[in-house]
CSV table of C-alpha atoms and ligand atoms in Angstrom, one decimal:
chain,number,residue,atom,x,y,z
A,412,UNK,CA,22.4,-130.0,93.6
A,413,UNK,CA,18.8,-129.9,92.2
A,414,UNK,CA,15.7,-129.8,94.8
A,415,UNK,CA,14.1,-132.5,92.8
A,416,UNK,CA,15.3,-136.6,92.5
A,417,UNK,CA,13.6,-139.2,90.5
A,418,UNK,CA,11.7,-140.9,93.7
A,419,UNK,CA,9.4,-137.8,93.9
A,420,UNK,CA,9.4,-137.4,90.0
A,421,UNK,CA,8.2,-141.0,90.2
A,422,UNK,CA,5.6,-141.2,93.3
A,423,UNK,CA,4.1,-137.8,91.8
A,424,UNK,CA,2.7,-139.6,88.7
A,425,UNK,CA,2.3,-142.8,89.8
A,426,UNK,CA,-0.2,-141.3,92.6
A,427,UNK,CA,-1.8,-139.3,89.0
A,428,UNK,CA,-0.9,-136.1,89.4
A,429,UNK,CA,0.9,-133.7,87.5
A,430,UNK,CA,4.3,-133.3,86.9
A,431,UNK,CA,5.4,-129.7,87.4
A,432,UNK,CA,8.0,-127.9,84.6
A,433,UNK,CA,11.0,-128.1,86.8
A,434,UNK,CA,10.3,-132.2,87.5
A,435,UNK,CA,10.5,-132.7,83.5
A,436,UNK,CA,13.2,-130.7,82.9
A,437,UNK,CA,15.3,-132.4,85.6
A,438,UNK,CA,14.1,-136.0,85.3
A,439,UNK,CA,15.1,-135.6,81.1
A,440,UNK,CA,17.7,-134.5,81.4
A,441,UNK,CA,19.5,-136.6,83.9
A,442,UNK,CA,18.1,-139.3,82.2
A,443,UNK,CA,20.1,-138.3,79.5
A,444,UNK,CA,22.7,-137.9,81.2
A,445,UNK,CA,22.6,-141.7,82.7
A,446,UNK,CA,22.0,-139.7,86.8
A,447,UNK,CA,18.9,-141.4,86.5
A,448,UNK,CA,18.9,-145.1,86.7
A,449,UNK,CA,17.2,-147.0,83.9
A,450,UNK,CA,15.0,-149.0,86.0
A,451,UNK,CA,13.8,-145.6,87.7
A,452,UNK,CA,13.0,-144.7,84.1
A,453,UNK,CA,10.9,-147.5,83.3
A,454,UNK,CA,9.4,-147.0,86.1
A,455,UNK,CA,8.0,-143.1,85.4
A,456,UNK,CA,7.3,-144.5,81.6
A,457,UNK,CA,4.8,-146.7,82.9
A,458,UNK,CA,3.6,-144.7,85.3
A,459,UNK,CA,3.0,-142.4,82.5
A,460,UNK,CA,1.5,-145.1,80.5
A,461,UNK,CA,-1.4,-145.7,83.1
A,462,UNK,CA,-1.9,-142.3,84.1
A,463,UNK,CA,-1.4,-139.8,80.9
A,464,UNK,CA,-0.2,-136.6,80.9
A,465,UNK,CA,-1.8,-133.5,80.0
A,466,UNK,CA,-1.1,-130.9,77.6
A,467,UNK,CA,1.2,-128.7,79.4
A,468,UNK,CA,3.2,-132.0,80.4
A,469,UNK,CA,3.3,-133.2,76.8
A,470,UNK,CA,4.9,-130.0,75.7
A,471,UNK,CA,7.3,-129.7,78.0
A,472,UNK,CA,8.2,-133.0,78.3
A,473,UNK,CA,8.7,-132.7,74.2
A,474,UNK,CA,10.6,-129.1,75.2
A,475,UNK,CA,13.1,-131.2,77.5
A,476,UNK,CA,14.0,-133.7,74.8
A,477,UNK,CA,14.2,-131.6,72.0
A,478,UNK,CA,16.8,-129.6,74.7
A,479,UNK,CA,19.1,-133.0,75.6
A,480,UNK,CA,20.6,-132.3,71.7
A,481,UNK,CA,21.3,-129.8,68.7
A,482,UNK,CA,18.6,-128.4,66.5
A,483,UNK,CA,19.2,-128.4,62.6
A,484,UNK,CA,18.9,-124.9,60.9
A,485,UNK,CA,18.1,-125.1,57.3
A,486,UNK,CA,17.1,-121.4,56.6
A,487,UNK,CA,20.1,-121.2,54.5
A,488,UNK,CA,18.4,-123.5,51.7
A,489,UNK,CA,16.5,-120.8,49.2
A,490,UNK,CA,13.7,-123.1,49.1
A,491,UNK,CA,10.9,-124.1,52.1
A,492,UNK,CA,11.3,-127.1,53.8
A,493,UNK,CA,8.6,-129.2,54.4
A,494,UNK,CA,8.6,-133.6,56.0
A,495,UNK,CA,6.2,-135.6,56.1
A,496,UNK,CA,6.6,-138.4,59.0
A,497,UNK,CA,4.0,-141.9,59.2
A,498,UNK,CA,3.6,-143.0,62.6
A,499,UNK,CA,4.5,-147.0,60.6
A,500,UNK,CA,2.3,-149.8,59.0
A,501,UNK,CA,2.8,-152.4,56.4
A,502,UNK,CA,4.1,-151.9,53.1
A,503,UNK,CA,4.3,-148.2,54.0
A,504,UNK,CA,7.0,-147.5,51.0
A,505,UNK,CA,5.4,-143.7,50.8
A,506,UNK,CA,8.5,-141.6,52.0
A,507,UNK,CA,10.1,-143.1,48.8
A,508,UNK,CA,8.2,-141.3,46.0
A,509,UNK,CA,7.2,-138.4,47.9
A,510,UNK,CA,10.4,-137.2,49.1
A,511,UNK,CA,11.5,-136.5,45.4
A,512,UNK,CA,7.8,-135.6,44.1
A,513,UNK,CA,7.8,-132.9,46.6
A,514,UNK,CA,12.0,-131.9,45.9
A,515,UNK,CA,10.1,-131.9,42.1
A,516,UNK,CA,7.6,-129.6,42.9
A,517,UNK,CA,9.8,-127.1,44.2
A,518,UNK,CA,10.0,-127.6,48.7
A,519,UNK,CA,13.1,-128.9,50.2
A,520,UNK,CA,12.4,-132.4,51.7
A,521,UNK,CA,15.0,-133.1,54.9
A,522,UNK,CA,14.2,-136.7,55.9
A,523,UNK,CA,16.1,-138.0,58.7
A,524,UNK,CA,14.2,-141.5,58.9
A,525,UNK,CA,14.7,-144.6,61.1
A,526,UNK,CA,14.6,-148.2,61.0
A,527,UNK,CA,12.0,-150.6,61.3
A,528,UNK,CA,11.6,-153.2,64.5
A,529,UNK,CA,8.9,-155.4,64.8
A,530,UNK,CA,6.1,-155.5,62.2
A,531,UNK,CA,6.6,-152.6,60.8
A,532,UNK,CA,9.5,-151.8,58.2
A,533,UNK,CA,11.6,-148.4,57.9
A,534,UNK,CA,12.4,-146.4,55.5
A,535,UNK,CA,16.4,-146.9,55.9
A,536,UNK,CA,16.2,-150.4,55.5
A,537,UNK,CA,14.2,-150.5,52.2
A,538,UNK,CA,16.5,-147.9,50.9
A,539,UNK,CA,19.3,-149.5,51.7
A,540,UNK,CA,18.1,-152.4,49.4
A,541,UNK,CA,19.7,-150.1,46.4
A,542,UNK,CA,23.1,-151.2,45.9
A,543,UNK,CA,26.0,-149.0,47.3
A,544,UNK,CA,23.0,-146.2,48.9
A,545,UNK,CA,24.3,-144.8,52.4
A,546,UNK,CA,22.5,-143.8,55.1
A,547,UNK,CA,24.9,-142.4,57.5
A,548,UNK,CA,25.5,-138.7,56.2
A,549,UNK,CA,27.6,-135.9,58.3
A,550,UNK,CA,25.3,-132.6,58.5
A,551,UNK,CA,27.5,-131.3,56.2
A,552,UNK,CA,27.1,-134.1,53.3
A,553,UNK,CA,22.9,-133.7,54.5
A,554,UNK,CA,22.8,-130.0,53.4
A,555,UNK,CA,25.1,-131.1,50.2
A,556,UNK,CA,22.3,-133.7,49.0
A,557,UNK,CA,19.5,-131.2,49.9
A,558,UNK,CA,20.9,-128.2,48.2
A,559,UNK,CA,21.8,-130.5,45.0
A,560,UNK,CA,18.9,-132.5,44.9
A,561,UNK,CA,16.0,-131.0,46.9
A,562,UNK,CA,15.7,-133.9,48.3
A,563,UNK,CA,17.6,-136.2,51.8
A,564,UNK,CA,16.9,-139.0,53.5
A,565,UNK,CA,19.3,-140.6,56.1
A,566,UNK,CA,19.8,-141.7,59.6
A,567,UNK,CA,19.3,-139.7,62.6
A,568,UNK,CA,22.4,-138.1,63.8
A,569,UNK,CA,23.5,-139.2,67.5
A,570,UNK,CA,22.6,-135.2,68.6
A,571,UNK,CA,19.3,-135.5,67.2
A,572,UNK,CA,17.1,-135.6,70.5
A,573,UNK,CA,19.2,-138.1,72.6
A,574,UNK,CA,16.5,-138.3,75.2
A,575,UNK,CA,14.4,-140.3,72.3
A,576,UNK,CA,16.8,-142.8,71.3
A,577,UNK,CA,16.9,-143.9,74.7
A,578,UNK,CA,14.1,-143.5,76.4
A,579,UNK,CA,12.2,-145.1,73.1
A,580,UNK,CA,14.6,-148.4,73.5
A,581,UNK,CA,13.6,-148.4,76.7
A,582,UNK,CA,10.1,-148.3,76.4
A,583,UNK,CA,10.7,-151.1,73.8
A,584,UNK,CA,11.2,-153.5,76.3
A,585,UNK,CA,9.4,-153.0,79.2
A,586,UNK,CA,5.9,-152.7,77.4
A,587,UNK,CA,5.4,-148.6,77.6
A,588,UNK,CA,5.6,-147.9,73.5
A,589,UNK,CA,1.9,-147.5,73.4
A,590,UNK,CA,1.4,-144.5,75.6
A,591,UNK,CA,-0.3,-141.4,73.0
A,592,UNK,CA,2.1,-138.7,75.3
A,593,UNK,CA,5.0,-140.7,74.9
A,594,UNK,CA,4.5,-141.0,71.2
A,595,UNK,CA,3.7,-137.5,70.5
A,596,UNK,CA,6.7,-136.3,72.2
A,597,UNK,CA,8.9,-138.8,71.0
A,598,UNK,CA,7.9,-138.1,67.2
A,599,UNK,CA,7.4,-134.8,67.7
A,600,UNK,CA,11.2,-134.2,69.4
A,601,UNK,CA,12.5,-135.6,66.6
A,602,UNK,CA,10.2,-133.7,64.3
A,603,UNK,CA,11.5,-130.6,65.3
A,604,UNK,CA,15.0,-130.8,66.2
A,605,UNK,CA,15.8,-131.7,62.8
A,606,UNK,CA,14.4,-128.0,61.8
A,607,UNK,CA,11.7,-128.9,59.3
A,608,UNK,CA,9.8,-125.6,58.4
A,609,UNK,CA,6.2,-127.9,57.8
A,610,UNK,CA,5.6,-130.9,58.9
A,611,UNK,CA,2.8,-133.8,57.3
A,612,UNK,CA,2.0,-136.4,59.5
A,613,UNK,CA,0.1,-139.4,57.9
A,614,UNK,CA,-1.2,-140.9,61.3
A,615,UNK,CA,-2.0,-144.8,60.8
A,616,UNK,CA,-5.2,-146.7,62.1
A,617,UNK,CA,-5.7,-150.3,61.8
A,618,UNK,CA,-4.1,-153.5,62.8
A,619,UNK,CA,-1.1,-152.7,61.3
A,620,UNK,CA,-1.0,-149.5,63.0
A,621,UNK,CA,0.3,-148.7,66.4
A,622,UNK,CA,-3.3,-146.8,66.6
A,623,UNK,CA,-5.9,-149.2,66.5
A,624,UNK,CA,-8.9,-147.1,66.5
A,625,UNK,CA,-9.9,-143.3,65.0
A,626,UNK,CA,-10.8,-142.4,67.6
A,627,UNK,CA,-6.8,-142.6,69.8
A,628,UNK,CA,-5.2,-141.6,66.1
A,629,UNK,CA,-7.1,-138.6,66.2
A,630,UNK,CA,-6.1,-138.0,69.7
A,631,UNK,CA,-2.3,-138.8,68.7
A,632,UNK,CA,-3.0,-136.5,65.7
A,633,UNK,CA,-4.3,-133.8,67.6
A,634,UNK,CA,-1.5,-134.0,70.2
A,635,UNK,CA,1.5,-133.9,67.7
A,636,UNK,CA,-0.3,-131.4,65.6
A,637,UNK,CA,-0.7,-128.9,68.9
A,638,UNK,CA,3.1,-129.6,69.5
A,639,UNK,CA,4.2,-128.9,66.1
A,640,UNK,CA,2.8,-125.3,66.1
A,641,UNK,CA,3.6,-124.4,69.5
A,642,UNK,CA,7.4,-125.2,68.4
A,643,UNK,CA,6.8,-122.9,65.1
A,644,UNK,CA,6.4,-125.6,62.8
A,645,UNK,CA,2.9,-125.5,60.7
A,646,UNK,CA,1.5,-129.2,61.3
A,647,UNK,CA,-1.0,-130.6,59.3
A,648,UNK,CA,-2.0,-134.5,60.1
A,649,UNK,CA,-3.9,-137.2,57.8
A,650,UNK,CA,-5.4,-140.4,59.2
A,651,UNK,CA,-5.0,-142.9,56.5
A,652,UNK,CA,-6.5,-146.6,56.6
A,653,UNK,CA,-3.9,-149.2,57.8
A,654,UNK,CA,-5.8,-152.5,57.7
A,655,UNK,CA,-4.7,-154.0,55.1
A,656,UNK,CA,-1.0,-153.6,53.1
A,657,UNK,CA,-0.2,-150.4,51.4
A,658,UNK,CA,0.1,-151.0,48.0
A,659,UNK,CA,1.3,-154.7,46.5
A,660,UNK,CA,4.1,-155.2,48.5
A,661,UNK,CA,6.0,-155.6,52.1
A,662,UNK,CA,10.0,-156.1,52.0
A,663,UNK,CA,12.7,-153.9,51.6
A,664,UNK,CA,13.3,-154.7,48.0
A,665,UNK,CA,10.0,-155.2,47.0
A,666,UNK,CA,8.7,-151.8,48.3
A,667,UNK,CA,11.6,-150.4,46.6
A,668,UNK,CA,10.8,-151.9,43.3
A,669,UNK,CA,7.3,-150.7,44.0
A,670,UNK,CA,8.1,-147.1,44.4
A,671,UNK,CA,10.3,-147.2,41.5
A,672,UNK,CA,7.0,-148.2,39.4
A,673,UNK,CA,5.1,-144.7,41.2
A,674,UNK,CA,7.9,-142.8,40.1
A,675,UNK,CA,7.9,-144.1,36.2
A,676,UNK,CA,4.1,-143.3,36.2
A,677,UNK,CA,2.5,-146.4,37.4
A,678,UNK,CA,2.0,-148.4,40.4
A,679,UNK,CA,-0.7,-149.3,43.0
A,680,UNK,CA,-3.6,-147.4,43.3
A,681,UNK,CA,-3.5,-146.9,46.9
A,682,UNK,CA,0.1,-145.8,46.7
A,683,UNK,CA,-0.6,-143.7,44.5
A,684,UNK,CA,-3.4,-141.7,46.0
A,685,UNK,CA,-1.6,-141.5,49.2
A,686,UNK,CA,1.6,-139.8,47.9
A,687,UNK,CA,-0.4,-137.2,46.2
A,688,UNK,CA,-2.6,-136.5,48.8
A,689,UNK,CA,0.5,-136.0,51.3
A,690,UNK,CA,2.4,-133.9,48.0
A,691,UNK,CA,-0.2,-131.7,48.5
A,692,UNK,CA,-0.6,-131.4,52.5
A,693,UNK,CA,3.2,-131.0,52.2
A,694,UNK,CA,3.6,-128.2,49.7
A,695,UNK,CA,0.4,-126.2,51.2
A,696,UNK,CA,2.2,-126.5,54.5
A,697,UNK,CA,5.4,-124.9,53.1
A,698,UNK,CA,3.3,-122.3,51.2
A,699,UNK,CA,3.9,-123.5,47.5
A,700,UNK,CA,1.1,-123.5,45.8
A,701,UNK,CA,0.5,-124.0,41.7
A,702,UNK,CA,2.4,-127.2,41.5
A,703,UNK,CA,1.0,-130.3,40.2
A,704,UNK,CA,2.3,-133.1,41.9
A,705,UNK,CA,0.2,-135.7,39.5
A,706,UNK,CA,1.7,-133.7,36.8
A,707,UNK,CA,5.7,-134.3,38.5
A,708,UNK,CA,4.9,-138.0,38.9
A,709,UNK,CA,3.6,-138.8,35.0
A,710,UNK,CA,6.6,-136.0,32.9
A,711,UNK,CA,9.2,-137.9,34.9
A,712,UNK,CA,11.2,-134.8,37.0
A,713,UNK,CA,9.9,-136.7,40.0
A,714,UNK,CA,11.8,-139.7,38.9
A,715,UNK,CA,14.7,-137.4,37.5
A,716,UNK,CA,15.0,-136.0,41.6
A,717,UNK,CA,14.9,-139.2,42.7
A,718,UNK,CA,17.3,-140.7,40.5
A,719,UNK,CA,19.8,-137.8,41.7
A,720,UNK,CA,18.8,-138.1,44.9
A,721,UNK,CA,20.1,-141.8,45.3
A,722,UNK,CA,23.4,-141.4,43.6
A,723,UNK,CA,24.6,-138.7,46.1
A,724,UNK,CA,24.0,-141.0,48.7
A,725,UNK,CA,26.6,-143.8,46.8
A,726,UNK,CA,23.6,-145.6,45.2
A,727,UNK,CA,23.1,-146.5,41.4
A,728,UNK,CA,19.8,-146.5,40.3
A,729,UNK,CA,19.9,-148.6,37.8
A,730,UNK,CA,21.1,-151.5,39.7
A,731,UNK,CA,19.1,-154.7,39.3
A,732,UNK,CA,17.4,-154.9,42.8
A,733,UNK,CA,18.3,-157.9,44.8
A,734,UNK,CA,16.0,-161.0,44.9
A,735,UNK,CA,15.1,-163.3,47.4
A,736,UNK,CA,17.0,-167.1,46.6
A,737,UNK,CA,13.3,-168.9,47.6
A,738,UNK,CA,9.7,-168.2,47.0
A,739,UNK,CA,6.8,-170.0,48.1
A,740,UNK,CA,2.7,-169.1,46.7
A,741,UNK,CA,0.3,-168.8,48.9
A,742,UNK,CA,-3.0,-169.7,46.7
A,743,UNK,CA,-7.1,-168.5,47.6
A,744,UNK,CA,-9.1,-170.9,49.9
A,745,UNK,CA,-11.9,-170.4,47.4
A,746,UNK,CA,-13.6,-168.3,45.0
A,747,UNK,CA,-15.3,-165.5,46.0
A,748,UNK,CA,-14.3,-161.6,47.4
A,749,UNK,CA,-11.3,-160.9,49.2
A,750,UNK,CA,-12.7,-158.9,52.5
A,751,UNK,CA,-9.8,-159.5,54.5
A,752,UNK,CA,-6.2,-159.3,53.8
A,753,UNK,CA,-4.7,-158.4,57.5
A,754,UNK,CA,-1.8,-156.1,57.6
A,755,UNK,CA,-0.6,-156.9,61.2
A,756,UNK,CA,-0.8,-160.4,60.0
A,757,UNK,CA,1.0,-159.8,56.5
A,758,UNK,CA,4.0,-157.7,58.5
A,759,UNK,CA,4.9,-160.4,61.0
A,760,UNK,CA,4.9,-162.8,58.0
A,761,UNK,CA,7.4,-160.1,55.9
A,762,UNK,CA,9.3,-159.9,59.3
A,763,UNK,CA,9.6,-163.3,60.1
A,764,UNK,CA,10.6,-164.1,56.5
A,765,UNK,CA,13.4,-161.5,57.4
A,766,UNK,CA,12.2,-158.5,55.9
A,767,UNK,CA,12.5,-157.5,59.7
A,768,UNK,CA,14.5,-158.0,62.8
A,769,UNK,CA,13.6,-158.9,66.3
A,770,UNK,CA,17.2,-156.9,68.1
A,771,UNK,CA,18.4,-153.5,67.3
A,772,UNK,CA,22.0,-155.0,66.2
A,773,UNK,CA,19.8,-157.8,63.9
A,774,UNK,CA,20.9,-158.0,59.4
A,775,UNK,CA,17.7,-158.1,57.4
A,776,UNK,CA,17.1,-159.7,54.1
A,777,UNK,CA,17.4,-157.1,51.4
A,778,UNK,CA,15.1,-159.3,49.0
A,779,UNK,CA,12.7,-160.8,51.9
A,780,UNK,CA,9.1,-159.9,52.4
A,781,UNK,CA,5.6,-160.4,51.0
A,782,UNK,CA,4.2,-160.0,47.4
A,783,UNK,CA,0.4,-159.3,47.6
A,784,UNK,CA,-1.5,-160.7,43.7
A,785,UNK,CA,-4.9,-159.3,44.8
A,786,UNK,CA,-6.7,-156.6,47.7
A,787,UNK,CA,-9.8,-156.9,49.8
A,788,UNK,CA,-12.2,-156.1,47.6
A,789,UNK,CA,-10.7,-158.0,44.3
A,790,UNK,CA,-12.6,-161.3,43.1
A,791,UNK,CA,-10.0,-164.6,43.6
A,792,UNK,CA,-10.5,-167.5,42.2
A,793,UNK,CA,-9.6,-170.9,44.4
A,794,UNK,CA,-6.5,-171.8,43.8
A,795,UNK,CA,-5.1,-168.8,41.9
A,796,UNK,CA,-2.0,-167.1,43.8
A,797,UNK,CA,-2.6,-165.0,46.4
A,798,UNK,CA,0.6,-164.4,48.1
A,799,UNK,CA,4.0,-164.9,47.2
A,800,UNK,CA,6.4,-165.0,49.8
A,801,UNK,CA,10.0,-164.3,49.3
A,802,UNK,CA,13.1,-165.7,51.6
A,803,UNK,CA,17.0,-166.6,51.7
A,804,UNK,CA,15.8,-169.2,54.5
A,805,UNK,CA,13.2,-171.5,53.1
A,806,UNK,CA,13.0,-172.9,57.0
A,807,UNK,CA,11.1,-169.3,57.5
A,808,UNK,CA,8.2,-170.5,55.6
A,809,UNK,CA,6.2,-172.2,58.4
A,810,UNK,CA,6.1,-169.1,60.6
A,811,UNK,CA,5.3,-167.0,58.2
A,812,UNK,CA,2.7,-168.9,56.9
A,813,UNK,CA,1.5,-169.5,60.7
A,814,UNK,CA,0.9,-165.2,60.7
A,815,UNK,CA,-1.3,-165.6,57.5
A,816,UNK,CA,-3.4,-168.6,59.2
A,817,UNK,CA,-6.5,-168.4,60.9
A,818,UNK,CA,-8.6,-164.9,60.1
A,819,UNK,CA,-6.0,-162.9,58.5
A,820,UNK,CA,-7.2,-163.8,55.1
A,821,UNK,CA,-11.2,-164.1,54.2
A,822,UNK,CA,-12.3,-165.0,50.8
A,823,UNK,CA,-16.4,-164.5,51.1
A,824,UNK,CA,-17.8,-166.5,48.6
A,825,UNK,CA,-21.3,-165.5,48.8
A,826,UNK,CA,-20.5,-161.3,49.8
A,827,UNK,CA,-20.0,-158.5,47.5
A,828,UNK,CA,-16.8,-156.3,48.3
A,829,UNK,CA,-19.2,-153.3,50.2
A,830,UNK,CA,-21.1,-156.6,52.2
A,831,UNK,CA,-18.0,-156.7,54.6
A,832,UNK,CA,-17.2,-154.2,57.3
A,833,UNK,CA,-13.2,-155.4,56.2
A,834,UNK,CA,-13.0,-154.0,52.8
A,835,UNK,CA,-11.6,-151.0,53.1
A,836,UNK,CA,-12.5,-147.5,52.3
A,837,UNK,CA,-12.0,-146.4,48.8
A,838,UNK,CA,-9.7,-143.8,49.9
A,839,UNK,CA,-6.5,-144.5,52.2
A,840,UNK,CA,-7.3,-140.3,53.3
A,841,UNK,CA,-9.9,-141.0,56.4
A,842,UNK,CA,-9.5,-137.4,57.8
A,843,UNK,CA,-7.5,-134.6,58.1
A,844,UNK,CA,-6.4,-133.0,61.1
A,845,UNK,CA,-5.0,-129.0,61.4
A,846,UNK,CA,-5.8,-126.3,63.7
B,526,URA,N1,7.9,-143.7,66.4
B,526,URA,C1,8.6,-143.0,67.2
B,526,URA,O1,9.6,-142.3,66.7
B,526,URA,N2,8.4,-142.9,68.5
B,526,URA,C2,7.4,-143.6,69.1
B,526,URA,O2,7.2,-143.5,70.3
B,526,URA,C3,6.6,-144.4,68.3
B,526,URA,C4,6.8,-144.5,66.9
């Protein structure tokens, strides 16, 4: 019979103080274990929410998850294993081109990666765009891919911190996702139960971020970064600019097709910066160094891993990608700059088109999603084609179009690109967090 029960667990933070080691490691735990009722779970999430919890809390509370499952051991691989994880935005296709830049460059890259629900899309979803890929992989089949290929991304095992999955559907719906604690320790449990030796974590600010301002993504950086190297694992964060679309594209497909183009040598510039600049957190974090990650991308052995990398996991690569049946242009109000292209704005359209899904248990549209022709900053010209969006259900047109109305696109016809507090940085790096 434990001395604690969720009441006190409960009253304690509600009335803002601090939970004490034994509270967490009880209250998690039974959680887990389904001794403690959902609703008495919501209840400490929001109570969380309001009232933080401080460093010691965080880690423990991270401890407690981690504990609920297994931890993966990969220090049988003769290589270093480094991850990179984005805390989610629009048209964030990154993992796809720097999982096999970095296998290239000589780290092994172990990505278990999730789904996406709401706005923002996930890597398992865009992947499984490739005809015949799989995501669901036995720990067995993971090492396999890794060892072959350097590179693995798939689905989270059910062992992988079993607190998260359900504590983080939970928070879901009853409005406590957006508490910096319960992010850190949610990521973070993940993070290091799957037995990553570095970790990259490209922390998102923007509208299309979870993180609105730099100043609470530096705090979430900071956090997950402290909890990293407590747990062993050297943690290195970047905040990176998330107001407008990554790159040209938001959709499974699409971002697919995108990536694809990085590998072969080309693509956006954006894109393009950002996977380097995380190659190289990631293989300094792992303790590689002389590698040229440019170099991997333009000879082709980054496209050669990735290329392996897919067909392990059942895919062919040289599948023709599939393509949304209806498309419908979106055209400039006028001539001038663009200053604003909103991401929040261009991810609900991608979701509502069906790139996304509203349930768990929801399909989405392999081929759905948003094609950007031009970025804040880029001269348009009234009536030229700004957006094209694509669909298998034409009657999804209107709401996506309502996501792009009002200020989520600007055309400044008297403003130069740097007039406009909008455009963003020339970098997508805005700073880098380590201790
Ligand atoms: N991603 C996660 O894995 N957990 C959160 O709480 C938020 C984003």
């Amino acid at each position: 019979m434990s001395s604690t029960d969720a009441i006190s667990v409960i009253r304690t933070k509600r009335d803002g103080g601090t939970l004490a080691p034994e509270q967490i490691d009880w209250v998690v735990d039974a959680y887990t274990r389904g001794e403690v009722a959902e609703e008495q779970m919501a209840a400490l999430a929001m109570a969380i929410l309001l009232n933080g919890m401080d460093r010691t809390e965080i880690a423990r509370w991270t401890a407690a998850m981690i504990a609920t499952g297994d931890r993966m051991d990969f220090s049988a691989l003769d290589r270093p294993t480094t991850d990179k994880h984005s805390t989610g935005g629009v048209g964030d296709k990154i993992t796809l081109p720097l999982a096999p830049l970095v296998a290239a460059c000589g780290a092994a890259v172990p990505q278990l990666s999730g789904r996406g629900l709401g706005h923002s899309g996930g890597t398992l979803d865009k992947l499984e765009a490739i005809p015949g890929w799989r995501a669901r992989l036995s720990p067995d089949e993971m090492l396999d891919v890794l060892r072959s290929t350097g590179a693995v991304v798939c689905a989270a095992g059910e062992r992988l911190a079993p607190a998260d999955r359900k504590l983080y559907a939970l928070r879901d719906v009853t409005g406590t996702v957006e508490s910096i604690p319960l992010i850190a320790s949610s990521i973070m449990s993940k993070k290091i139960a799957e037995g990553t030796g570095a970790l990259v974590l490209d922390v998102k600010v923007g509208s299309g971020a979870f993180m609105k301002t730099l100043d609470d993504a530096r705090e979430l950086a900071e956090t997950m970064v402290g909890l990293g190297e407590d747990h062993g694992v050297r943690t290195v964060a970047l905040l990176t600019a998330m107001s407008t679309p990554l790159g040209l594209t938001a959709g499974n497909a699409l971002e697919v097709r995108e990536s694809v183009e990085v590998l072969a040598g080309g693509g956006p510039r954006d894109v393009v910066e950002l996977t380097l600049a995380l190659a190289e957190e990631m293989l300094a974090a792992a303790g590689i160094s002389g590698a040229d990650p440019a170099r991997a991308l333009a000879d082709g052995s980054a496209m050669d891993v990735w290329r392996r990398m897919i067909a392990a996991q059942g895919g062919d690569p040289d599948a023709p990608l599939p393509e949304a049946r209806e498309r419908h242009t979106v055209t400039a109000p006028a001539s001038g700059v663009l200053t604003t292209l909103d991401a929040y704005a261009v991810g609900v359209a991608a979701w509502r088109l069906g790139a996304g899904r509203t349930r768990k248990e929801d399909p989405v549209q392999a081929g759905a999603g948003v094609e950007l022709h031009a970025k804040p900053g880029d001269r348009v010209t009234a009536g030229a084609p700004l957006l094209t969006l694509h669909t298998d259900t034409p009657e999804r047109f209107e709401t996506a179009l309502a996501a792009l109305a009002g200020d989520a696109i600007i055309v400044s016809p008297e403003q130069t690109a740097t007039d406009q507090g909008a455009v963003p940085p020339d970098s997508p790096v805005l700073e880098r967090v380590a201790v």
